[in-house]
Every structure is written in C-alpha cells, then in structure tokens.
C-alpha cells in the first residue's frame, strides 16, 4: 500500500489488506504464502461480518424509528 492509496479509494476501494505481516525476503514470502494468504482471507471475512452486523443494526434502528414516528 503506497502513497497513492487515496487515489484508489476514489474508485470505490474501501480498504486494503496486506498478506505480509513484516518485511521479508522473497524466499520467505513464498515459503509462508499459503499461511499468510489464509490469514488475510480470515481478516477480510471478519471485517465483512462486522460490516454486515453494523448494517443490520442500522436497518433495525431505522425500522424502529419509522414504527415510532
């Protein structure tokens, strides 16, 4: 993720996830790739689930507000 990350956000990208947890050599990155990519996938899904939960809470609050109006 570089200095121009904000430019990408203008095109609808909301977040970035890195498969690297620390600087490493290419050899180390390749040897740990399977584990690191699995970790990124888990982090992406956890973030997605938080977003879905928040969206459901907002929708529920909106329905309550309309019902009490």
mmCIF file of C-alpha atoms in Angstrom:
data_model
loop_
_atom_site.group_PDB
_atom_site.id
_atom_site.type_symbol
_atom_site.label_atom_id
_atom_site.label_comp_id
_atom_site.label_asym_id
_atom_site.label_seq_id
_atom_site.Cartn_x
_atom_site.Cartn_y
_atom_site.Cartn_z
ATOM 1 C CA UNK A 1 0.000 0.000 0.000
ATOM 2 C CA UNK A 2 1.661 3.136 -1.158
ATOM 3 C CA UNK A 3 1.352 6.862 -1.004
ATOM 4 C CA UNK A 4 -1.289 6.862 -3.753
ATOM 5 C CA UNK A 5 -3.748 4.673 -1.824
ATOM 6 C CA UNK A 6 -6.181 7.569 -1.506
ATOM 7 C CA UNK A 7 -6.469 7.764 -5.296
ATOM 8 C CA UNK A 8 -7.696 4.160 -5.374
ATOM 9 C CA UNK A 9 -10.340 4.971 -2.749
ATOM 10 C CA UNK A 10 -11.834 7.476 -5.185
ATOM 11 C CA UNK A 11 -12.718 4.467 -7.353
ATOM 12 C CA UNK A 12 -14.674 2.648 -4.645
ATOM 13 C CA UNK A 13 -11.992 0.653 -2.845
ATOM 14 C CA UNK A 14 -12.824 0.971 0.858
ATOM 15 C CA UNK A 15 -9.963 -0.922 2.482
ATOM 16 C CA UNK A 16 -6.679 -2.676 1.899
ATOM 17 C CA UNK A 17 -5.282 -5.868 3.385
ATOM 18 C CA UNK A 18 -1.662 -6.936 3.169
ATOM 19 C CA UNK A 19 -0.558 -10.543 3.004
ATOM 20 C CA UNK A 20 2.742 -9.543 4.574
ATOM 21 C CA UNK A 21 2.970 -9.199 8.345
ATOM 22 C CA UNK A 22 6.515 -7.845 8.249
ATOM 23 C CA UNK A 23 9.250 -7.116 5.735
ATOM 24 C CA UNK A 24 10.812 -10.325 4.463
ATOM 25 C CA UNK A 25 12.859 -11.775 1.652
ATOM 26 C CA UNK A 26 11.133 -13.090 -1.453
ATOM 27 C CA UNK A 27 12.129 -16.624 -0.454
ATOM 28 C CA UNK A 28 10.500 -16.263 2.991
ATOM 29 C CA UNK A 29 7.399 -14.632 1.500
ATOM 30 C CA UNK A 30 6.956 -17.511 -0.922
ATOM 31 C CA UNK A 31 7.502 -20.142 1.742
ATOM 32 C CA UNK A 32 4.900 -18.548 4.044
ATOM 33 C CA UNK A 33 2.445 -17.550 1.311
ATOM 34 C CA UNK A 34 -0.157 -20.265 1.951
ATOM 35 C CA UNK A 35 -0.427 -19.401 5.656
ATOM 36 C CA UNK A 36 -0.273 -15.642 5.117
ATOM 37 C CA UNK A 37 -2.981 -15.669 2.432
ATOM 38 C CA UNK A 38 -5.221 -17.793 4.673
ATOM 39 C CA UNK A 39 -4.754 -15.198 7.436
ATOM 40 C CA UNK A 40 -5.663 -12.368 5.056
ATOM 41 C CA UNK A 41 -8.778 -14.238 3.909
ATOM 42 C CA UNK A 42 -9.834 -14.687 7.530
ATOM 43 C CA UNK A 43 -9.253 -10.992 8.268
ATOM 44 C CA UNK A 44 -11.252 -9.964 5.200
ATOM 45 C CA UNK A 45 -14.162 -12.190 6.214
ATOM 46 C CA UNK A 46 -14.099 -10.923 9.806
ATOM 47 C CA UNK A 47 -14.211 -7.353 8.512
ATOM 48 C CA UNK A 48 -17.070 -8.264 6.170
ATOM 49 C CA UNK A 49 -19.011 -9.842 9.036
ATOM 50 C CA UNK A 50 -18.547 -6.732 11.192
ATOM 51 C CA UNK A 51 -19.846 -4.608 8.317
ATOM 52 C CA UNK A 52 -22.877 -6.865 7.878
ATOM 53 C CA UNK A 53 -23.606 -6.738 11.596
ATOM 54 C CA UNK A 54 -23.413 -2.943 11.626
ATOM 55 C CA UNK A 55 -25.645 -2.707 8.556
ATOM 56 C CA UNK A 56 -28.226 -4.945 10.231
ATOM 57 C CA UNK A 57 -28.142 -2.806 13.380
ATOM 58 C CA UNK A 58 -28.649 0.389 11.373
ATOM 59 C CA UNK A 59 -31.539 -1.146 9.432
ATOM 60 C CA UNK A 60 -33.148 -2.353 12.651
ATOM 61 C CA UNK A 61 -32.811 1.090 14.240
ATOM 62 C CA UNK A 62 -34.333 2.711 11.158
ATOM 63 C CA UNK A 63 -37.295 0.323 11.221
ATOM 64 C CA UNK A 64 -37.868 1.114 14.916
ATOM 65 C CA UNK A 65 -37.702 4.845 14.246
ATOM 66 C CA UNK A 66 -40.261 4.578 11.439
ATOM 67 C CA UNK A 67 -42.554 2.416 13.576
ATOM 68 C CA UNK A 68 -42.483 5.011 16.383
ATOM 69 C CA UNK A 69 -42.998 8.006 14.080
#
